[in-house]
mmCIF file of C-alpha atoms and ligand atoms in Angstrom:
data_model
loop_
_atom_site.group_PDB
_atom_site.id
_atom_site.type_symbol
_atom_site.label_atom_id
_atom_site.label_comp_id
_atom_site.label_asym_id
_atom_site.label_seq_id
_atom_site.Cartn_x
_atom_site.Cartn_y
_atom_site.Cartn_z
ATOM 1 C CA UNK A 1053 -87.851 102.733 -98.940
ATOM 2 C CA UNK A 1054 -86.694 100.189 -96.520
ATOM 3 C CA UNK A 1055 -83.519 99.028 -97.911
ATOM 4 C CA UNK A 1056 -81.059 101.976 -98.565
ATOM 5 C CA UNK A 1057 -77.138 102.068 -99.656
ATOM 6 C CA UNK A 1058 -75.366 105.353 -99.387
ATOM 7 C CA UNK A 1059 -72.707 105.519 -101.820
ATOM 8 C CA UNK A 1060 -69.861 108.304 -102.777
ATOM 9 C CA UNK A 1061 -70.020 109.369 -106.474
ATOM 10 C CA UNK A 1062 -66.379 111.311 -106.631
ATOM 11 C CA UNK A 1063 -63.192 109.901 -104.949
ATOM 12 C CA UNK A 1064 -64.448 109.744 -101.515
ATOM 13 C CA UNK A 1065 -64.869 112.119 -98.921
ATOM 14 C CA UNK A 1066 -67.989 113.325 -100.128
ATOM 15 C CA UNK A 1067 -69.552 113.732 -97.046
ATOM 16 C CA UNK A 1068 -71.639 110.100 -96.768
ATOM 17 C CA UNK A 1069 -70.888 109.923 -92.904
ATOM 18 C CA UNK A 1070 -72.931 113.172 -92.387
ATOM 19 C CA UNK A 1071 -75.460 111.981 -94.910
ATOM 20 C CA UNK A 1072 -75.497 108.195 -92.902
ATOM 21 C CA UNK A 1073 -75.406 110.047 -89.843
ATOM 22 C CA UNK A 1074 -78.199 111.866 -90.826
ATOM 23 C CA UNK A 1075 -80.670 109.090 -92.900
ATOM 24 C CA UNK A 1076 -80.076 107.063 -89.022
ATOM 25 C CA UNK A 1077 -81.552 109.768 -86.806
ATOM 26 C CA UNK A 1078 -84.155 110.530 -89.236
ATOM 27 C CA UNK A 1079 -85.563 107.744 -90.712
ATOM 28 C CA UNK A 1080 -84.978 105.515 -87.066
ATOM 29 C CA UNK A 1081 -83.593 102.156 -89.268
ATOM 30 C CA UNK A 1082 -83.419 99.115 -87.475
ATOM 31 C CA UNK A 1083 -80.145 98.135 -88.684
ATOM 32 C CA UNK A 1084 -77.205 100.089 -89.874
ATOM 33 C CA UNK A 1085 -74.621 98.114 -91.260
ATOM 34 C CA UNK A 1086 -71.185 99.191 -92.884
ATOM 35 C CA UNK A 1087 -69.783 97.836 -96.594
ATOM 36 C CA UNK A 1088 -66.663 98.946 -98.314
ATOM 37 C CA UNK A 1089 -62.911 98.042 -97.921
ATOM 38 C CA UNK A 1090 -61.937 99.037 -94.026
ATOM 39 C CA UNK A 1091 -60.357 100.988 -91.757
ATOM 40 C CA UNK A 1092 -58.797 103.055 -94.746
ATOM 41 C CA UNK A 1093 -61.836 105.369 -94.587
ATOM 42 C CA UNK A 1094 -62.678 108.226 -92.580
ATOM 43 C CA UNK A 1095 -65.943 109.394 -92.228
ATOM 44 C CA UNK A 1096 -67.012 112.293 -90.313
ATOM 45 C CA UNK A 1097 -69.877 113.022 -88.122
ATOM 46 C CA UNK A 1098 -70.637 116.478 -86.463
ATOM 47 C CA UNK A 1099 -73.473 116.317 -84.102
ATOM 48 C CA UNK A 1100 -75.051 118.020 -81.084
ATOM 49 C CA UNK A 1101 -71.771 119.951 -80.666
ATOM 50 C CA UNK A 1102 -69.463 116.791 -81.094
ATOM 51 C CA UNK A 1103 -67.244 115.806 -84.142
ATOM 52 C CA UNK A 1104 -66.590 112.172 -84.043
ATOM 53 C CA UNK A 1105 -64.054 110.658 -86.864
ATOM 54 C CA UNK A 1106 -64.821 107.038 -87.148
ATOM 55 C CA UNK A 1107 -62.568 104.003 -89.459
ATOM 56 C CA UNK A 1108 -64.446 100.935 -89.016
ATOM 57 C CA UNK A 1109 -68.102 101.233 -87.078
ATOM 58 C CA UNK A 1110 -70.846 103.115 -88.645
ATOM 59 C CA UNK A 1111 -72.107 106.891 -88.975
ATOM 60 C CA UNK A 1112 -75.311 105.565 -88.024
ATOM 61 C CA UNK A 1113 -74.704 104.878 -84.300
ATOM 62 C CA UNK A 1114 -76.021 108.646 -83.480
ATOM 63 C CA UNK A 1115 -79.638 106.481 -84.018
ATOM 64 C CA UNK A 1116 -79.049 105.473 -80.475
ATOM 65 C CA UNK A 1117 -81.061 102.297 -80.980
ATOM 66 C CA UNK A 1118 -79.925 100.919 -84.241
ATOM 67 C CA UNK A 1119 -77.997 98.067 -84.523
ATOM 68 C CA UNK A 1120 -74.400 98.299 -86.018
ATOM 69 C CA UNK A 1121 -73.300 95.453 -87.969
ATOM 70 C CA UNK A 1122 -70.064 95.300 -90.255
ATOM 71 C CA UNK A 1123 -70.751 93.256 -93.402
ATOM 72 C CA UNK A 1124 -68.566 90.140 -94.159
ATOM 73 C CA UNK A 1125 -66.704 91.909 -96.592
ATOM 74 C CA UNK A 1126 -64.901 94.184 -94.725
ATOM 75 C CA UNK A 1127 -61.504 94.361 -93.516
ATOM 76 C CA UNK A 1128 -61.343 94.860 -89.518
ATOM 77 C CA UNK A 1129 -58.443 96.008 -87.845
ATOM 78 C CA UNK A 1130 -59.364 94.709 -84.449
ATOM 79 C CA UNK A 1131 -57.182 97.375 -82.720
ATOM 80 C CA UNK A 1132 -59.237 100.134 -84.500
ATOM 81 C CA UNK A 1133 -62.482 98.811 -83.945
ATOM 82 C CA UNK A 1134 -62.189 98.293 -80.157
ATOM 83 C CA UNK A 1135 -60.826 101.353 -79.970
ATOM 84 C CA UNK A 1136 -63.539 103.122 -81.776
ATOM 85 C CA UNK A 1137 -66.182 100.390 -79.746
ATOM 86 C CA UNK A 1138 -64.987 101.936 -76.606
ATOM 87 C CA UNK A 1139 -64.105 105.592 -76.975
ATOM 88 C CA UNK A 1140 -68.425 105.894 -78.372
ATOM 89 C CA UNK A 1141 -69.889 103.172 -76.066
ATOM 90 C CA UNK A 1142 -70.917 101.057 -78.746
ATOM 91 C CA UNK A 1143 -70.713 97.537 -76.585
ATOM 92 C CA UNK A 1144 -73.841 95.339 -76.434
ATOM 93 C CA UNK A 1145 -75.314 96.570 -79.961
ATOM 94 C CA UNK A 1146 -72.661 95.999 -83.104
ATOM 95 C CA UNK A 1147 -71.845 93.091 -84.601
ATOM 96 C CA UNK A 1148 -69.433 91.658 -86.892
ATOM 97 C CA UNK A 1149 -69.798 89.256 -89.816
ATOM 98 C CA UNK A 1150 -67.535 86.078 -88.749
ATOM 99 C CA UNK A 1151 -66.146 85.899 -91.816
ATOM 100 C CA UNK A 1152 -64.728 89.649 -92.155
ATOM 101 C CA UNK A 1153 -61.294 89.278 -92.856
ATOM 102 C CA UNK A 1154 -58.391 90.314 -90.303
ATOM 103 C CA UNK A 1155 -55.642 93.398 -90.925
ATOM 104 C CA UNK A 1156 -52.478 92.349 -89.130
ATOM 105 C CA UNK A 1157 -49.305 94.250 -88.065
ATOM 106 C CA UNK A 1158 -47.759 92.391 -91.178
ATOM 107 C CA UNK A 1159 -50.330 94.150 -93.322
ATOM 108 C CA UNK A 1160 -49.569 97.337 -92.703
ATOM 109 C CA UNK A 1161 -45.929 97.214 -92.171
ATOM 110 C CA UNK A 1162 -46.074 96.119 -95.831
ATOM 111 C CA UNK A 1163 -48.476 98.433 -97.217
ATOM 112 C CA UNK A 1164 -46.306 100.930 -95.483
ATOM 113 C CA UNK A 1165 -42.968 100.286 -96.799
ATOM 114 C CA UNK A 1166 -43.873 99.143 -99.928
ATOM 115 C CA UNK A 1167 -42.390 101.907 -102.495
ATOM 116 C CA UNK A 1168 -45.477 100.948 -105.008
ATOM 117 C CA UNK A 1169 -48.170 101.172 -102.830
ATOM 118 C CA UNK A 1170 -47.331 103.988 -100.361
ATOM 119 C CA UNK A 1171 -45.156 105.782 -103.315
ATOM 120 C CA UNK A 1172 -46.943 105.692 -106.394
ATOM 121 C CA UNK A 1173 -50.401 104.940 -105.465
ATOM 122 C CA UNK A 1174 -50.320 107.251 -102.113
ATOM 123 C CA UNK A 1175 -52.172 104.538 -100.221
ATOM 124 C CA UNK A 1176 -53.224 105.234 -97.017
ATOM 125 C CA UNK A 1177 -51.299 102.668 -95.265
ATOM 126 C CA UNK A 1178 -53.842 101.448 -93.292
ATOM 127 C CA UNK A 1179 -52.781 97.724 -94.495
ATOM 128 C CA UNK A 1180 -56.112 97.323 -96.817
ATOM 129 C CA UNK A 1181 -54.337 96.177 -100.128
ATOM 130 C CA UNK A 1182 -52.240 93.861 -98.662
ATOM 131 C CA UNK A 1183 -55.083 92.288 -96.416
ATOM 132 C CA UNK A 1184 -57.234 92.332 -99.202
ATOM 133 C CA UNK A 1185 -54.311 90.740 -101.612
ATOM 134 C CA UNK A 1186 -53.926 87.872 -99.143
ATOM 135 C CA UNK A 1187 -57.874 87.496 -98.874
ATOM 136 C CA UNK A 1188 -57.847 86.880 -102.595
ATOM 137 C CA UNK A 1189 -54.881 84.386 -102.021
ATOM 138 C CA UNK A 1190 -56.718 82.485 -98.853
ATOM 139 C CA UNK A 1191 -54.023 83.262 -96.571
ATOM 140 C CA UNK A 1192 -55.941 85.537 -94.047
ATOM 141 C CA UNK A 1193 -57.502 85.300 -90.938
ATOM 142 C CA UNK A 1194 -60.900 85.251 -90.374
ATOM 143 C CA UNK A 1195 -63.115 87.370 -87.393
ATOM 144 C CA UNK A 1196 -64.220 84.348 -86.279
ATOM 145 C CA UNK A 1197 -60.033 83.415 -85.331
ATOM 146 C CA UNK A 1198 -59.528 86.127 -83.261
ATOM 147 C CA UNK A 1199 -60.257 85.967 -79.971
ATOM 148 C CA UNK A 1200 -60.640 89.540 -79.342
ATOM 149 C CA UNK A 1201 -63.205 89.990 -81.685
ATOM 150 C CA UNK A 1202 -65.709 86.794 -80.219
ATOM 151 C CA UNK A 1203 -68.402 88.551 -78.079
ATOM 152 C CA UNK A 1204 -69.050 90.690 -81.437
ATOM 153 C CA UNK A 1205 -69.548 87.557 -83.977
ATOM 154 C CA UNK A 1206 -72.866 87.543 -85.866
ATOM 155 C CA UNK A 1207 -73.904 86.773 -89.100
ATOM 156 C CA UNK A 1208 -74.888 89.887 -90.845
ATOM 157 C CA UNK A 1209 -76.971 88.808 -93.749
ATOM 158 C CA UNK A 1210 -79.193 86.884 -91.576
ATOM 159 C CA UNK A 1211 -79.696 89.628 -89.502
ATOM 160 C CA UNK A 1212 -79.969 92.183 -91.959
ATOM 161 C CA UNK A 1213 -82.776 90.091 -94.262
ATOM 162 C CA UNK A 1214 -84.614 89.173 -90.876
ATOM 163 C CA UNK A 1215 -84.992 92.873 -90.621
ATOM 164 C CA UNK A 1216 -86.281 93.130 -93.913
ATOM 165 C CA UNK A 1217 -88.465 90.596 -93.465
ATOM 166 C CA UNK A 1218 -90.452 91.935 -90.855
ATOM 167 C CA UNK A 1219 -90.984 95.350 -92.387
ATOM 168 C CA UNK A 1220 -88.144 97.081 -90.683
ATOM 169 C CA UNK A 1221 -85.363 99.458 -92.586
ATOM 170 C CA UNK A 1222 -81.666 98.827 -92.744
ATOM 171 C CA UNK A 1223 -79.404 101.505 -94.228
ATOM 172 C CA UNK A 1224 -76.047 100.246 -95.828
ATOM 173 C CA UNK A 1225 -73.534 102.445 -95.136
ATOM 174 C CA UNK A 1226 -70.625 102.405 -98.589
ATOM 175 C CA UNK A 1227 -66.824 103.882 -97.927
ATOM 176 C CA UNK A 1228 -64.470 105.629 -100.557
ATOM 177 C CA UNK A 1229 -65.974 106.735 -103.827
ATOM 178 C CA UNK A 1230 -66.516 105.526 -107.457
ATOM 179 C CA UNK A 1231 -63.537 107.686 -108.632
ATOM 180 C CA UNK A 1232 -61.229 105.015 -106.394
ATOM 181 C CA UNK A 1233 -62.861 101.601 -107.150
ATOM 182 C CA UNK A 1234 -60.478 98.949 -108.631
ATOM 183 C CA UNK A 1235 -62.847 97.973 -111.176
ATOM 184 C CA UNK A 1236 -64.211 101.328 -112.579
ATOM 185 C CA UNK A 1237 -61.389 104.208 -111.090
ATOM 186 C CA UNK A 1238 -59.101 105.522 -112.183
ATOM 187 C CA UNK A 1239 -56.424 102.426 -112.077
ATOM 188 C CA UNK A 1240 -53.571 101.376 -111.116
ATOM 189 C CA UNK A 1241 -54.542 104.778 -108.384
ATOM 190 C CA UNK A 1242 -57.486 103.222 -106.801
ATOM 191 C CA UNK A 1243 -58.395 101.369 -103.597
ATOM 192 C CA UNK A 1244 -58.145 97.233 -103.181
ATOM 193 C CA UNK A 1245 -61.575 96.657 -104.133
ATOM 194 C CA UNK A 1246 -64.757 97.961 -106.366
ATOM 195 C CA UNK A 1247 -66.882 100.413 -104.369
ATOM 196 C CA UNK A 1248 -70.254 100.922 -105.724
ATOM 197 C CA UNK A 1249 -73.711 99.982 -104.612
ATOM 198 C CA UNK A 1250 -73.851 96.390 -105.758
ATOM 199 C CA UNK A 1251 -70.341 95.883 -104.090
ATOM 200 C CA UNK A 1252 -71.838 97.432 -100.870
ATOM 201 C CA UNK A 1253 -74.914 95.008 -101.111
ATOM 202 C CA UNK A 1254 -72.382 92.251 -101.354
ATOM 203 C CA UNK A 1255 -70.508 93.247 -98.806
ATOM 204 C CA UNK A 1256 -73.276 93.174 -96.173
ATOM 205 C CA UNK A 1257 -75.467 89.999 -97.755
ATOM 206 C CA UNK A 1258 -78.571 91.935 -99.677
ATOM 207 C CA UNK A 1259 -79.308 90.505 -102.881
ATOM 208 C CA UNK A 1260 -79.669 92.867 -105.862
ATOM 209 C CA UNK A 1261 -83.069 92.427 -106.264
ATOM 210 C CA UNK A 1262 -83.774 93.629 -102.311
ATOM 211 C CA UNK A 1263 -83.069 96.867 -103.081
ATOM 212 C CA UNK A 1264 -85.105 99.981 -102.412
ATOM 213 C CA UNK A 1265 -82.928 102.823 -102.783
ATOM 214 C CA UNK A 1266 -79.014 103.758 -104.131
ATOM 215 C CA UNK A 1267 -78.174 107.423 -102.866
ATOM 216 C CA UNK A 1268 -75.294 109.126 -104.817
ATOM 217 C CA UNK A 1269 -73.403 111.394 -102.443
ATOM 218 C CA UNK A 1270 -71.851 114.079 -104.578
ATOM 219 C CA UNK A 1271 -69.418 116.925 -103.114
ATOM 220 C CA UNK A 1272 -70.181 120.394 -104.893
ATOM 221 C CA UNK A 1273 -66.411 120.829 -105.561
ATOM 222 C CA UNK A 1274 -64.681 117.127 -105.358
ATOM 223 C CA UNK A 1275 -61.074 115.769 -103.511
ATOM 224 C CA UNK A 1276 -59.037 113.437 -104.012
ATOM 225 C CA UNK A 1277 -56.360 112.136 -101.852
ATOM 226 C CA UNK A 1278 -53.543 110.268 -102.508
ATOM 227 C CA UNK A 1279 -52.020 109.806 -106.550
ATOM 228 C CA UNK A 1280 -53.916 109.763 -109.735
ATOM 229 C CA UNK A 1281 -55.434 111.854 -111.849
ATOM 230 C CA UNK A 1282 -58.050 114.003 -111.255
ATOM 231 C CA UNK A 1283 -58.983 115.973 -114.544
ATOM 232 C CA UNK A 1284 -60.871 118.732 -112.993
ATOM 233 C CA UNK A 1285 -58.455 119.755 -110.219
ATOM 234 C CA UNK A 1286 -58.092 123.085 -109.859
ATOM 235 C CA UNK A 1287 -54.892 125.143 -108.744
ATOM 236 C CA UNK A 1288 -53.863 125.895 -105.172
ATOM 237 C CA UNK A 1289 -54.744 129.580 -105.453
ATOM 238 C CA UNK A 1290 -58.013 128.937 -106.632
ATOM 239 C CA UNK A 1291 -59.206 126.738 -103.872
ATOM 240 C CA UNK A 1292 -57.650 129.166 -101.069
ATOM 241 C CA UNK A 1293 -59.850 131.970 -103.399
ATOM 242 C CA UNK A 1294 -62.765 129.911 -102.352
ATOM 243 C CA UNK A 1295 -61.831 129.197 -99.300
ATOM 244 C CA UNK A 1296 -61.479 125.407 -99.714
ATOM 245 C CA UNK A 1297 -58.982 123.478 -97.859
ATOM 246 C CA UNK A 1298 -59.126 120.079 -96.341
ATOM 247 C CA UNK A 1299 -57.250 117.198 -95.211
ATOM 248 C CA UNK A 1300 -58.029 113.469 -95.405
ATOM 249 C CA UNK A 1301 -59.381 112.154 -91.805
ATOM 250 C CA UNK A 1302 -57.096 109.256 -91.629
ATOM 251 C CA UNK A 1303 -53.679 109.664 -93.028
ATOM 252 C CA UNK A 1304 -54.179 114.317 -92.187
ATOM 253 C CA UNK A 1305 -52.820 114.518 -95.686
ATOM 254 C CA UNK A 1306 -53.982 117.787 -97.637
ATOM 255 C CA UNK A 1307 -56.845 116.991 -100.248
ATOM 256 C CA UNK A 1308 -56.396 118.007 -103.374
ATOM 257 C CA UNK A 1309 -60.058 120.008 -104.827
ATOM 258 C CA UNK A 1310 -61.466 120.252 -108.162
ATOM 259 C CA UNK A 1311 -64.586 121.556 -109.748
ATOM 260 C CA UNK A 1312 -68.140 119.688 -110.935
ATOM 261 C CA UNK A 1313 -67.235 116.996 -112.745
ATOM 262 C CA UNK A 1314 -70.667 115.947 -115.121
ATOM 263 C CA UNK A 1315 -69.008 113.326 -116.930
ATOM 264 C CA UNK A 1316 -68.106 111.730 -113.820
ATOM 265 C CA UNK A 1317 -71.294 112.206 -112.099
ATOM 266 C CA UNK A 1318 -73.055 110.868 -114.819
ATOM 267 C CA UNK A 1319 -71.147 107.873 -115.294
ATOM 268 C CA UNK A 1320 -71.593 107.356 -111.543
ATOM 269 C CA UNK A 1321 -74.985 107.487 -111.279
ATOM 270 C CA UNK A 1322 -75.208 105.015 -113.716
ATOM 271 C CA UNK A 1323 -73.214 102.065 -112.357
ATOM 272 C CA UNK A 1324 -74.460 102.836 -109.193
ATOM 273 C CA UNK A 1325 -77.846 103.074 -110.391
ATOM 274 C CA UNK A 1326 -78.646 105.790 -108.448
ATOM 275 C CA UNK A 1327 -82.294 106.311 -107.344
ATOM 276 C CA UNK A 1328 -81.497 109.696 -105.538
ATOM 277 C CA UNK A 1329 -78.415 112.453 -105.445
ATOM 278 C CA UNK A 1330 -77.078 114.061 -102.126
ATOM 279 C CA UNK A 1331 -74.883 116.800 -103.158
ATOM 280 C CA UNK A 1332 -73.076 118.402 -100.360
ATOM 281 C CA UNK A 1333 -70.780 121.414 -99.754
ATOM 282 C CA UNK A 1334 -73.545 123.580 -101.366
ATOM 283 C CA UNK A 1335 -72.387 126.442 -98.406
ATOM 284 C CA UNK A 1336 -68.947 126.624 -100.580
ATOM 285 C CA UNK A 1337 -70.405 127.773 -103.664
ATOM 286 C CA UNK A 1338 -72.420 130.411 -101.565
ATOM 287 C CA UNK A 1339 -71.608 130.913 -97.981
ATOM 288 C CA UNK A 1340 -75.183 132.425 -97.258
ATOM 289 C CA UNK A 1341 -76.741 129.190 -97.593
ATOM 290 C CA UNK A 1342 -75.082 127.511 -94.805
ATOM 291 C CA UNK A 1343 -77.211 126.078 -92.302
ATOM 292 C CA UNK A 1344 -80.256 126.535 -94.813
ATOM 293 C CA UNK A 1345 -82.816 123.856 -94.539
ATOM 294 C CA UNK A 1346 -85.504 124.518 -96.499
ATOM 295 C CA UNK A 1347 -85.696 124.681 -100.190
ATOM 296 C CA UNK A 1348 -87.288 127.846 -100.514
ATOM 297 C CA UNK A 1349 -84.584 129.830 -98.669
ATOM 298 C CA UNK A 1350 -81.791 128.625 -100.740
ATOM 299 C CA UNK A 1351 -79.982 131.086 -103.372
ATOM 300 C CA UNK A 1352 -80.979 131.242 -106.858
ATOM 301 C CA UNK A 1353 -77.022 130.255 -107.447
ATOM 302 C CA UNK A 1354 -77.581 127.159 -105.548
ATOM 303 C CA UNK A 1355 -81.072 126.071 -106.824
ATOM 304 C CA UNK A 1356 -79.421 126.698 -110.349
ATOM 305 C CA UNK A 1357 -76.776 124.166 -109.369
ATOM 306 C CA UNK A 1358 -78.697 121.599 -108.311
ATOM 307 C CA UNK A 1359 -80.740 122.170 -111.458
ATOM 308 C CA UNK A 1360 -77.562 121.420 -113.237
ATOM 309 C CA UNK A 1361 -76.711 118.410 -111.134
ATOM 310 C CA UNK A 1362 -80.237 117.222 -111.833
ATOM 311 C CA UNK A 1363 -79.817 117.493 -115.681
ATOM 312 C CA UNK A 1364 -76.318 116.179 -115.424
ATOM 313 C CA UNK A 1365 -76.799 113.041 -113.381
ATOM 314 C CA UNK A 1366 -80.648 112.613 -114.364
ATOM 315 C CA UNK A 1367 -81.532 111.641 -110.875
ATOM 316 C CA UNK A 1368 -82.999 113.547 -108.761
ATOM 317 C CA UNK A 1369 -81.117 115.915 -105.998
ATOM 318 C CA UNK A 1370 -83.259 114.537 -102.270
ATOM 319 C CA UNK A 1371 -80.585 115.644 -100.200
ATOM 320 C CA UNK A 1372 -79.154 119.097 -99.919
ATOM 321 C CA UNK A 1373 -76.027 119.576 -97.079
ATOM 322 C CA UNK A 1374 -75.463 122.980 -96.392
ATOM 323 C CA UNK A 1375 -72.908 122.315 -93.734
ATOM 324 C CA UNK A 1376 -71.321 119.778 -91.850
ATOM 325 C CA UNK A 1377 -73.478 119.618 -88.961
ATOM 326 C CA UNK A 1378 -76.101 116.524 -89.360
ATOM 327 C CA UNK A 1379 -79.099 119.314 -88.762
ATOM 328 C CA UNK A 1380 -77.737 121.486 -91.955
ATOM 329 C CA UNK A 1381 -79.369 119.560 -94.817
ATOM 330 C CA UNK A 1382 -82.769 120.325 -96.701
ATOM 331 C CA UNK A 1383 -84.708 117.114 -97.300
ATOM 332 C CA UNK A 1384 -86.398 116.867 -100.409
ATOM 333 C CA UNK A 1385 -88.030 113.577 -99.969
ATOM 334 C CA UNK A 1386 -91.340 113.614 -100.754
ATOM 335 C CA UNK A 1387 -92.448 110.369 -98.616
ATOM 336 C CA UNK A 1388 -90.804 111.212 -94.819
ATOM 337 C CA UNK A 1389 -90.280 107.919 -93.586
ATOM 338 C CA UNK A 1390 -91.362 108.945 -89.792
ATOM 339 C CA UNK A 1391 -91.054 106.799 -86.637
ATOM 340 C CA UNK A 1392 -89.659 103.840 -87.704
HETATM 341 P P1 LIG B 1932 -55.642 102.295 -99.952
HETATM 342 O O1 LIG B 1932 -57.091 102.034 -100.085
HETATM 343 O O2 LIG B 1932 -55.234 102.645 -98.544
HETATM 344 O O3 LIG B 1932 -54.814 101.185 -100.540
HETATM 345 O O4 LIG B 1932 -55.300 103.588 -100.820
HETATM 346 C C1 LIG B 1932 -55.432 103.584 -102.231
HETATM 347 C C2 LIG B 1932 -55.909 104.941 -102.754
HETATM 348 O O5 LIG B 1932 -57.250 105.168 -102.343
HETATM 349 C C3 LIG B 1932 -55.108 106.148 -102.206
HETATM 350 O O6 LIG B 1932 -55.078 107.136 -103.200
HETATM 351 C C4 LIG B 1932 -55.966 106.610 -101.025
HETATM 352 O O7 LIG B 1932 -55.752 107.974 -100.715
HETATM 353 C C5 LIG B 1932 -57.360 106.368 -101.574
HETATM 354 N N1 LIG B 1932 -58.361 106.128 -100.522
HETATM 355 C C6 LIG B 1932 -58.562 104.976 -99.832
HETATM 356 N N2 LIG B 1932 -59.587 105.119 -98.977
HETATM 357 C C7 LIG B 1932 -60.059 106.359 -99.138
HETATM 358 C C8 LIG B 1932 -61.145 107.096 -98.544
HETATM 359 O O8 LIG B 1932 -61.902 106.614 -97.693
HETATM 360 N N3 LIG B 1932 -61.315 108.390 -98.971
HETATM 361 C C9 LIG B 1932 -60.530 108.937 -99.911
HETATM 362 N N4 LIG B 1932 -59.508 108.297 -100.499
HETATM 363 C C10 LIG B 1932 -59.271 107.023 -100.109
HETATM 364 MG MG1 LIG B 1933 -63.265 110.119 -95.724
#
């Protein structure tokens, strides 16, 4: 298990930052290194007390000495990153790929005022689509043309292989969720670019065949934010029944919940051929299991569930979060990678 990708199986927000965050302190991986579109995701990390939202550097950096790359398919928003690189003291260990490619100002102005994307498909205005659209045209800037972004310049896949190479584990950190890829979503109401496992490898420089392990992150009740359909969504009332209410970390827009969805899951775990299942939020469907961290102690409603996300997904369920804190989750792994 040396070479892992995290991945979200709904429409993002599944909780893959607190599963990254995590994988990093546990299994101690040399490098941690971030695929996916950009600084459109939000992933959060509770630890030790502290809540930390982050847009463009990894979950992992709570493994104090990983190294923290962002692959060469990623958008960076230098603003953003500096920003995050200074508010968590990240200088002297991340790196980015030279050839990410560059959000400007233009960007997002467009992808702001742009009735079609910030109207019908809700984006999140962070300037992705158009960066991404100009990217495909060969009319953006480069990391290695910005001269804020120099003393961070590395080449990812070299470093990330290296790693491999001398017996040492890198974690691939994936944004969004399958539910919002361009290629298998829900389109036109999906994100600039495909976001499952093999488009994570990509991103960072891993060839398929380097591959140890694909982890599906699955939330017990799914969101979505932004437009598009979303065939188990359930009504208002019935998410403030269960107490359920959340809003998206970047643009603080209200998520919309739903319930299980197998089909989805299923198809998920396919094309991301998932090796093992996360499922979080398990503390929703019973509030007595938050916290829990051993199998044993779990209800019988839960163990059912995960029984049924088992048979649904036909992977097996390795990670159990029973709250947002990185210490709530029962590990079901049967090899503990210690020490690493
Ligand atoms: P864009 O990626 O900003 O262009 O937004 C396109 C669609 O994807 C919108 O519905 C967004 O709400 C959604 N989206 C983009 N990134 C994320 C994410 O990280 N989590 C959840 N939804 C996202
Ligand atoms: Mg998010």
């Amino acid at each position: 298990m040396l070479s892992t990708i995290v991945v979200g199986g709904f429409f993002g927000d599944e909780g893959k930052g607190k599963i990254i965050a995590y994988l990093a302190k546990h299994d101690k991986p040399e490098v941690v290194a971030r695929g996916g579109v950009g600084p459109n995701a939000g992933h959060t990390v509770e630890i030790e007390g502290k809540k930390y939202a982050l847009r463009m550097v990894p979950s992992g950096f709570v493994h104090e000495s990983a190294r923290l790359l962002i692959g060469a398919g990623v958008l960076v928003d230098p603003r953003v990153f500096k920003r995050e690189v200074s508010s968590f003291g990240l200088k002297g260990r991340v790196g980015v790929d030279w050839r990410c490619a560059i959000i400007e100002e233009k960007h997002i102005e467009e992808d702001r005022k742009d009735a079609y994307l910030k109207g019908k498909i809700g984006s999140t205005g962070s300037g992705c689509g158009p960066a991404n659209a100009a990217r495909a045209l060969r009319k953006v800037k480069q990391a290695k043309d910005e001269k804020e972004l120099e003393e961070f310049l590395c080449d990812v896949p070299l470093e990330i292989n290296e790693a491999l190479d001398r017996g040492k584990g890198v974690l691939v950190e994936g944004t969004q969720g399958f539910g919002i890829s361009l290629l298998y979503g829900t389109y036109p109401f999906v994100t600039s670019k495909d976001t499952t496992a093999s488009q994570m490898a990509a991103d960072v420089g891993i060839g398929p065949t380097r591959i140890d392990d694909v982890v599906v992150v699955f939330k017990s009740f799914p969101t979505r934010v932004g437009e598009g359909p979303f065939e188990t969504q359930m009504e208002e009332e019935k998410a403030a029944e269960l107490h359920i209410e959340e809003y998206g970390t970047v643009t603080g827009r209200k998520r919309r919940i739903g319930m299980w969805d197998a089909k989805m899951a299923a198809y998920s775990a396919m094309i991301n051929g998932a090796t093992m299942v996360a499922l979080s939020g398990v503390d929703r469907l019973d509030p007595s299991c938050r916290g829990v961290r051993e199998y044993e102690e779990l209800s019988k409603e839960v163990k059912d569930f995960v029984a049924k996300v088992e048979h649904d997904t036909q992977v097996p369920v390795k990670l159990i979060s029973t709250g947002p804190e990185v210490s709530e989750i029962v590990d079901l792994r049967v090899e503990k990678i210690e020490g690493r």
